Coordinates of C-alpha atoms in Angstrom, one line a residue:
M1 CA -14.6 8.8 -18.6
Y2 CA -11.1 10.7 -18.5
F3 CA -10.0 8.4 -15.7
Y4 CA -11.0 5.0 -17.3
S5 CA -9.4 6.1 -20.1
I6 CA -6.2 6.8 -18.6
V7 CA -6.4 3.8 -16.6
T8 CA -6.9 1.7 -19.4
L9 CA -3.9 3.0 -21.3
A10 CA -1.9 2.4 -18.3
I11 CA -3.2 -1.3 -18.5
L12 CA -2.8 -2.1 -22.0
F13 CA 0.7 -0.2 -22.7
P14 CA 2.9 -3.2 -20.6
L15 CA 0.0 -5.8 -21.6
C16 CA 0.3 -5.5 -25.5
L17 CA 3.8 -3.9 -26.5
K18 CA 6.9 -5.8 -26.8
E19 CA 9.4 -3.5 -25.0
K20 CA 7.8 -4.0 -21.4
K21 CA 10.2 -2.1 -20.1
V22 CA 9.5 1.1 -22.1
A23 CA 5.5 0.0 -21.5
L24 CA 6.3 0.5 -17.7
R25 CA 7.3 3.8 -17.9
I26 CA 4.8 5.1 -20.4
S27 CA 2.4 3.7 -17.7
M28 CA 4.1 5.4 -14.6
L29 CA 4.2 8.4 -16.5
L30 CA 0.4 8.4 -17.3
L31 CA -0.4 7.6 -14.1
F32 CA 1.8 10.4 -12.4
V33 CA -0.4 12.5 -15.0
L34 CA -3.7 11.1 -13.5
L35 CA -2.3 11.1 -9.6
G36 CA -0.2 14.0 -9.7
F37 CA -2.2 16.9 -11.3
Q38 CA -5.8 16.0 -9.7
Y39 CA -7.2 18.8 -8.2
K40 CA -9.5 18.5 -5.5
L41 CA -10.3 14.9 -6.3
V42 CA -9.1 13.3 -2.8
N43 CA -11.4 13.2 0.1
D44 CA -8.4 14.7 2.4
W45 CA -7.5 17.7 0.1
E46 CA -8.6 20.0 2.8
S47 CA -6.6 18.4 5.7
N48 CA -3.8 18.4 3.2
I49 CA -4.1 22.3 2.3
W50 CA -4.7 23.0 5.9
R51 CA -1.0 21.4 7.1
W52 CA 0.6 23.2 3.8
K53 CA -0.4 26.6 5.2
V54 CA 0.5 25.8 8.5
A55 CA 3.6 24.7 7.6
I56 CA 4.8 28.1 5.3
G57 CA 3.0 30.0 8.3
E58 CA 0.0 31.0 6.3
I59 CA -2.2 29.8 9.2
S60 CA -1.1 28.7 12.5
L61 CA -2.2 25.9 14.6
S62 CA -5.3 27.0 16.9
R63 CA -6.3 24.9 20.2
G64 CA -8.2 22.0 19.9
S65 CA -7.0 21.4 16.1
R66 CA -5.1 18.3 15.3
D67 CA -1.3 18.2 15.5
I68 CA 1.1 18.0 12.6
E69 CA 3.8 15.6 13.2
P70 CA 6.9 17.0 13.8
F71 CA 9.3 15.7 10.8
F72 CA 6.1 16.0 8.4
L73 CA 6.0 19.4 9.5
F74 CA 10.0 19.9 8.6
I75 CA 9.7 18.0 5.4
L76 CA 6.8 20.6 4.4
R77 CA 8.7 23.5 5.3
S78 CA 11.3 21.9 3.4
C79 CA 9.4 22.2 0.1
K80 CA 8.2 25.3 0.7
W81 CA 9.4 26.4 -2.7
L82 CA 8.1 23.9 -4.6
S83 CA 4.3 25.5 -4.1
F84 CA 1.4 23.1 -2.8
F85 CA 0.8 21.8 -6.1
G86 CA 4.5 21.1 -6.8
W87 CA 4.5 19.3 -3.7
L88 CA 1.4 16.8 -4.5
M89 CA 3.3 16.0 -8.1
A90 CA 6.5 15.5 -6.1
V91 CA 4.9 12.9 -4.0
A92 CA 3.2 10.9 -6.4
A93 CA 6.2 11.0 -8.6
A94 CA 8.2 9.5 -5.6
F95 CA 5.4 7.0 -4.8
L96 CA 5.4 5.8 -8.5
A97 CA 9.6 5.7 -8.8
I98 CA 9.4 3.5 -6.0
L99 CA 6.8 1.0 -7.2
Y100 CA 8.2 1.2 -10.8
K101 CA 11.7 -0.1 -9.2
I102 CA 10.3 -2.7 -7.2
V103 CA 7.6 -3.9 -10.0
R104 CA 10.9 -3.7 -12.7
K105 CA 12.5 -5.9 -10.2
Y106 CA 10.7 -8.4 -8.7
V107 CA 7.7 -8.6 -11.0
P108 CA 8.1 -10.9 -14.6
E109 CA 7.5 -8.2 -17.2
K110 CA 4.3 -9.9 -18.9
Y111 CA 3.0 -9.9 -15.9
Y112 CA 3.7 -5.9 -15.1
W113 CA 0.2 -5.2 -16.3
I114 CA -1.3 -7.0 -13.2
S115 CA 0.5 -4.5 -11.0
I116 CA -0.9 -1.4 -12.6
A117 CA -4.3 -3.1 -12.8
V118 CA -4.5 -3.7 -8.9
L119 CA -3.1 -0.2 -8.1
M120 CA -6.0 1.4 -10.1
W121 CA -8.6 -1.2 -10.0
R122 CA -8.3 -1.4 -6.1
T123 CA -9.3 1.9 -4.8
D124 CA -8.0 1.2 -1.8
Y125 CA -4.6 1.1 -3.2
G126 CA -3.7 4.0 -5.9
L127 CA -6.2 6.2 -4.9
L128 CA -6.1 5.5 -1.6
F129 CA -2.5 5.7 -1.2
I130 CA -2.6 9.1 -2.9
N131 CA -5.7 10.3 -0.4
S132 CA -3.7 11.6 2.3
N133 CA -0.5 13.4 1.6
R134 CA 1.0 12.4 4.8
Q135 CA 0.1 8.9 4.9
C136 CA 1.1 8.6 1.7
V137 CA 5.0 10.1 2.3
S138 CA 5.1 7.8 5.6
V139 CA 3.9 4.4 3.0
I140 CA 7.3 5.3 1.1
L141 CA 9.2 5.8 4.4
T142 CA 8.4 2.0 5.3
V143 CA 8.8 0.8 1.8
L144 CA 12.3 2.3 1.6
A145 CA 12.5 0.3 4.7
V146 CA 11.4 -2.8 3.3
M147 CA 14.0 -2.4 0.5
V148 CA 16.8 -1.6 2.5
L149 CA 15.7 -4.7 4.5
I150 CA 16.1 -7.1 1.5
G151 CA 19.4 -5.3 0.3
D152 CA 17.7 -3.3 -2.5
I153 CA 18.8 -0.2 -1.0
K154 CA 22.6 0.0 0.5
V155 CA 22.9 2.1 3.5
P156 CA 24.8 5.0 3.0
L157 CA 26.5 5.5 6.2
K158 CA 29.3 2.8 7.3
L159 CA 30.5 2.4 11.3
S160 CA 33.8 0.8 11.6
F161 CA 32.6 -0.8 15.5
V162 CA 28.9 -1.4 13.8
R163 CA 28.9 -4.5 11.8
Q164 CA 26.8 -4.0 8.1
S165 CA 23.9 -6.2 9.0
L166 CA 23.1 -4.6 12.2
M167 CA 23.2 -0.9 10.2
K168 CA 20.8 -2.2 8.0
F169 CA 18.4 -2.7 10.7
L170 CA 18.9 0.3 12.7
F171 CA 18.6 2.1 9.2
S172 CA 15.5 0.7 8.6
I173 CA 14.2 1.2 12.1
L174 CA 14.8 4.7 11.8
L175 CA 13.4 4.9 8.5
I176 CA 10.1 3.7 10.1
Y177 CA 10.4 5.7 13.1
A178 CA 10.4 8.6 10.5
G179 CA 7.5 7.7 8.8
A180 CA 5.7 7.3 12.2
Q181 CA 6.5 11.1 12.5
C182 CA 4.5 11.9 9.1
H183 CA 1.5 9.7 9.8
S184 CA 1.2 7.7 13.6
A185 CA -0.7 4.9 12.3
A186 CA 2.8 3.9 10.8
Y187 CA 3.8 2.8 14.4
L188 CA 2.2 -0.3 13.3
A189 CA 4.8 -0.9 10.1
F190 CA 7.6 -2.0 13.1
L191 CA 6.0 -5.3 12.4
V192 CA 8.2 -5.1 9.3
I193 CA 11.1 -6.1 11.1
P194 CA 9.9 -9.2 13.1
A195 CA 8.4 -10.4 9.7
F196 CA 11.9 -9.9 8.0
L197 CA 13.1 -12.6 10.6
I198 CA 10.5 -14.5 10.0
S199 CA 11.0 -14.7 6.3
L200 CA 14.7 -15.5 7.0
C201 CA 14.0 -18.5 9.3
Y202 CA 10.9 -20.0 8.0
K203 CA 11.2 -22.1 4.8
G204 CA 7.2 -22.9 4.2
E205 CA 7.3 -26.8 4.7
K206 CA 4.1 -27.1 6.7
W207 CA 2.2 -24.6 3.8
I208 CA -1.0 -26.4 5.0
L209 CA -1.1 -25.5 8.4
M210 CA 0.3 -22.2 7.3
A211 CA -3.0 -21.5 5.7
I212 CA -5.3 -22.9 7.6
A213 CA -3.9 -20.5 9.9
F214 CA -4.0 -17.4 7.9
N215 CA -7.5 -18.3 6.6
T216 CA -8.8 -19.2 10.1
F217 CA -7.6 -15.4 11.6
Y218 CA -9.1 -13.8 8.3
L219 CA -12.5 -15.5 8.6
G220 CA -12.2 -15.4 12.2
R221 CA -13.6 -11.8 12.1
M222 CA -17.1 -12.4 11.0
F223 CA -17.5 -13.7 14.6
I224 CA -15.3 -11.7 17.4
D225 CA -16.0 -8.4 18.8
V226 CA -12.7 -6.6 19.1
T227 CA -14.0 -3.9 21.2
A228 CA -12.8 -5.6 24.4
L229 CA -9.1 -4.6 22.5
Q230 CA -9.8 -1.3 22.9
S231 CA -8.8 -0.6 26.7
Y232 CA -5.7 -2.7 26.1
M233 CA -4.3 -0.9 23.3
T234 CA -5.1 2.1 25.0
I235 CA -3.2 1.5 27.9
F236 CA -0.3 0.2 25.8
T237 CA -0.2 3.4 23.5
D238 CA -0.1 5.6 26.9
S239 CA 2.6 3.9 28.1
M240 CA 4.8 4.0 24.9
H241 CA 3.9 7.6 24.8
L242 CA 1.9 7.2 22.2
E243 CA -1.0 9.0 22.9
S244 CA -1.2 10.0 18.9
V245 CA -2.7 6.4 18.0
N246 CA -5.4 6.4 20.4
Q247 CA -7.6 8.1 17.8
Y248 CA -7.1 4.9 15.5
T249 CA -7.7 2.5 18.6
E250 CA -11.2 4.1 19.3
L251 CA -12.6 3.0 16.1
L252 CA -12.0 -0.7 17.4
D253 CA -15.8 -2.1 16.5
G254 CA -17.9 -4.4 17.6
F255 CA -19.7 -5.5 14.6
A256 CA -19.0 -8.5 12.3
M257 CA -17.0 -8.3 9.2
N258 CA -19.8 -7.3 6.1
N259 CA -17.4 -7.9 3.3
S260 CA -18.9 -9.7 -0.1
F261 CA -18.6 -13.0 -0.4
M262 CA -16.4 -12.1 -3.6
L263 CA -13.9 -10.0 -1.5
M264 CA -13.8 -12.6 1.1
S265 CA -13.4 -15.5 -1.6
T266 CA -10.4 -14.1 -3.4
D267 CA -8.6 -12.7 -0.4
C268 CA -8.8 -16.3 1.0
L269 CA -7.5 -18.0 -2.8
I270 CA -4.4 -15.7 -2.6
I271 CA -3.9 -16.6 1.2
T272 CA -4.1 -20.0 0.2
T273 CA -2.2 -20.0 -2.8
S274 CA 0.8 -17.6 -1.2
C275 CA 1.3 -20.3 1.5
F276 CA 1.5 -23.2 -0.9
F277 CA 4.0 -20.9 -3.0
Y278 CA 5.9 -19.3 -0.5
R279 CA 8.3 -22.3 -0.3
T280 CA 9.3 -21.5 -3.4
M281 CA 10.1 -17.9 -3.4
T282 CA 13.3 -16.1 -2.9
K283 CA 14.0 -14.4 0.4
A284 CA 12.4 -11.0 -0.9
E285 CA 9.6 -12.8 -2.1
K286 CA 8.9 -14.3 1.0
M287 CA 9.0 -10.9 2.7
F288 CA 6.4 -9.6 0.3
C289 CA 4.4 -12.5 0.9
L290 CA 4.6 -12.4 4.7
L291 CA 3.8 -8.9 4.4
W292 CA 0.7 -8.6 2.6
L293 CA -0.8 -12.0 5.0
L294 CA -0.1 -9.3 7.7
G295 CA -1.6 -6.8 6.1
V296 CA -4.7 -8.7 5.1
V297 CA -5.4 -10.2 8.2
L298 CA -5.2 -7.2 9.9
G299 CA -7.0 -5.5 8.0
A300 CA -10.0 -8.0 8.3
Y301 CA -10.4 -6.5 11.8
M302 CA -10.0 -3.0 11.0
M303 CA -13.2 -1.1 9.6
E304 CA -13.4 1.8 8.2
N305 CA -10.9 4.5 8.7
L306 CA -8.9 2.0 11.0
A307 CA -8.2 -0.3 8.3
R308 CA -5.7 2.6 6.8
M309 CA -3.3 1.2 9.0
T310 CA -2.4 -2.3 7.5
E311 CA -1.5 0.4 4.0
Y312 CA 1.9 -0.6 5.3
F313 CA 1.1 -4.5 4.6
Y314 CA -1.0 -4.8 1.8
Y315 CA 0.9 -2.9 -0.5
Y316 CA 2.9 -5.6 -1.3
L317 CA 0.1 -7.2 -3.0
L318 CA 0.9 -5.0 -6.0
V319 CA 4.0 -7.4 -6.3
L320 CA 2.8 -10.4 -4.6
L321 CA -0.1 -10.9 -7.1
P322 CA 1.7 -10.9 -10.5
L323 CA 4.5 -13.9 -9.1
L324 CA 1.5 -15.8 -7.7
I325 CA 0.0 -15.8 -11.5
G326 CA 3.7 -16.4 -12.5
Y327 CA 3.8 -19.3 -10.1
S328 CA 0.3 -20.5 -10.7
H329 CA 1.1 -20.5 -14.8
S330 CA 4.2 -22.7 -14.6
F331 CA 2.9 -25.3 -12.0
A332 CA -0.4 -25.6 -13.9
I333 CA 1.3 -26.0 -17.3
K334 CA 3.6 -29.0 -15.6
Y335 CA 0.5 -30.6 -13.7
K336 CA -2.2 -30.0 -16.8
V337 CA -4.6 -27.7 -14.8
I338 CA -4.0 -24.7 -16.9
I339 CA -7.8 -24.2 -16.9
I340 CA -8.3 -24.3 -13.6
H341 CA -5.4 -21.6 -13.5
Y342 CA -7.3 -19.1 -15.7
M343 CA -10.3 -19.5 -14.2
A344 CA -9.1 -18.7 -11.1
C345 CA -7.0 -15.5 -12.5
L346 CA -10.3 -14.3 -14.3
Y347 CA -12.0 -14.6 -11.1
V348 CA -9.9 -12.4 -8.8
L349 CA -9.4 -9.9 -11.9
S350 CA -13.0 -9.7 -12.9
Y351 CA -13.7 -8.9 -8.9
Y352 CA -11.5 -6.4 -8.8
A353 CA -12.7 -4.7 -12.4
Y354 CA -16.0 -5.1 -10.4
Y355 CA -14.7 -3.6 -7.5
S356 CA -13.4 -0.5 -9.5
W357 CA -16.4 0.0 -11.1
R358 CA -18.7 0.1 -8.0
T359 CA -16.4 2.0 -5.8
M360 CA -15.8 4.4 -8.3
H361 CA -19.8 5.4 -8.6
G362 CA -19.9 5.6 -4.9
V363 CA -19.5 8.8 -2.6
L364 CA -15.8 8.4 -1.3
Y365 CA -14.5 8.2 -4.9
G366 CA -17.0 9.2 -7.5
R367 CA -15.2 13.1 -8.2
W368 CA -12.3 11.3 -9.8
L369 CA -15.4 10.4 -12.6
D370 CA -15.3 14.2 -13.2
Y371 CA -11.5 14.7 -13.6
V372 CA -10.4 18.2 -12.5
S373 CA -6.4 18.8 -12.8
V374 CA -4.2 21.7 -10.9
F375 CA -4.2 23.9 -14.2
D376 CA -8.2 23.7 -13.5
S377 CA -7.7 26.1 -10.4
I378 CA -8.0 29.8 -10.7
V379 CA -5.3 30.4 -8.3
W380 CA -1.9 28.1 -8.1
Y381 CA -1.6 27.2 -4.5

């Protein structure tokens, strides 16, 4: 139960301590110990260490083996001095550091614990993000691209003949492309650019139509066969010389979405709440909202391993959900519906806790319950 002990402490510190910022740092440190020091707990462990050995020249690429994206190979070779275990720790530290920066800036202090709970209770967040080393790096790069777009990171380069607003777009595109050169699934993250433009233009006055549209697209997967899209997507990716993406388009299936009622109801509840409060959000919050909405809708049409392509969008629920709870709480007090607010929050968080318990006792994540650290390894890689 070492895993749940650490996760529980990471949630309780920002929930119970008065110094919320200090508590958030402690929580991130605890999660770094959990995620950064793990040994052979992620499903992609063998793939991760195989790429590392190829990068440092210990083994060579054999014919028929999977290629390694060029930029990711460059990063691995540049970090050779860290050792493989040190590299894993560095990636976990970078992932948590960026999350800390975003949560600290955009999430109200009293809701820090919500971000931590979602990260660790939803195994398709924290544990899945850290599972594939190269995809974690690509997620980090695309999050940095979003931070550049919303102004949290200033472009370090200035050219007299290029407007700074244009430089922001160019630098973000460069970061996303770098992410795609770490993991080909990140090509989908180029949708971040139009999402940002929409967040600047659309104010959200017709929130009911917005909610109906997103809920309809989300629930429509129960009835729609998407296998017909395979040939069209393959033609498109081939024309763009993105053949590496075909391994994902081939996973499009013809089965109806078979998610639980609780998962669909919680998603629909968050979709509707997001659309309702969209008009009151800041520009950055609108960006987070649209990215998560895009991720949850696309994810409904992408089963199993293919759904990992939407990590670049649904990541922002870590910020969006606590924001929505804050907005909802103020609204509930104003209109004297606080009981409904608490019931809705309890429903969502209870499902996430149940989701954690169910998936952590399954095949994919069960090994985390018997935690093993890198210090238990006989050999330091």
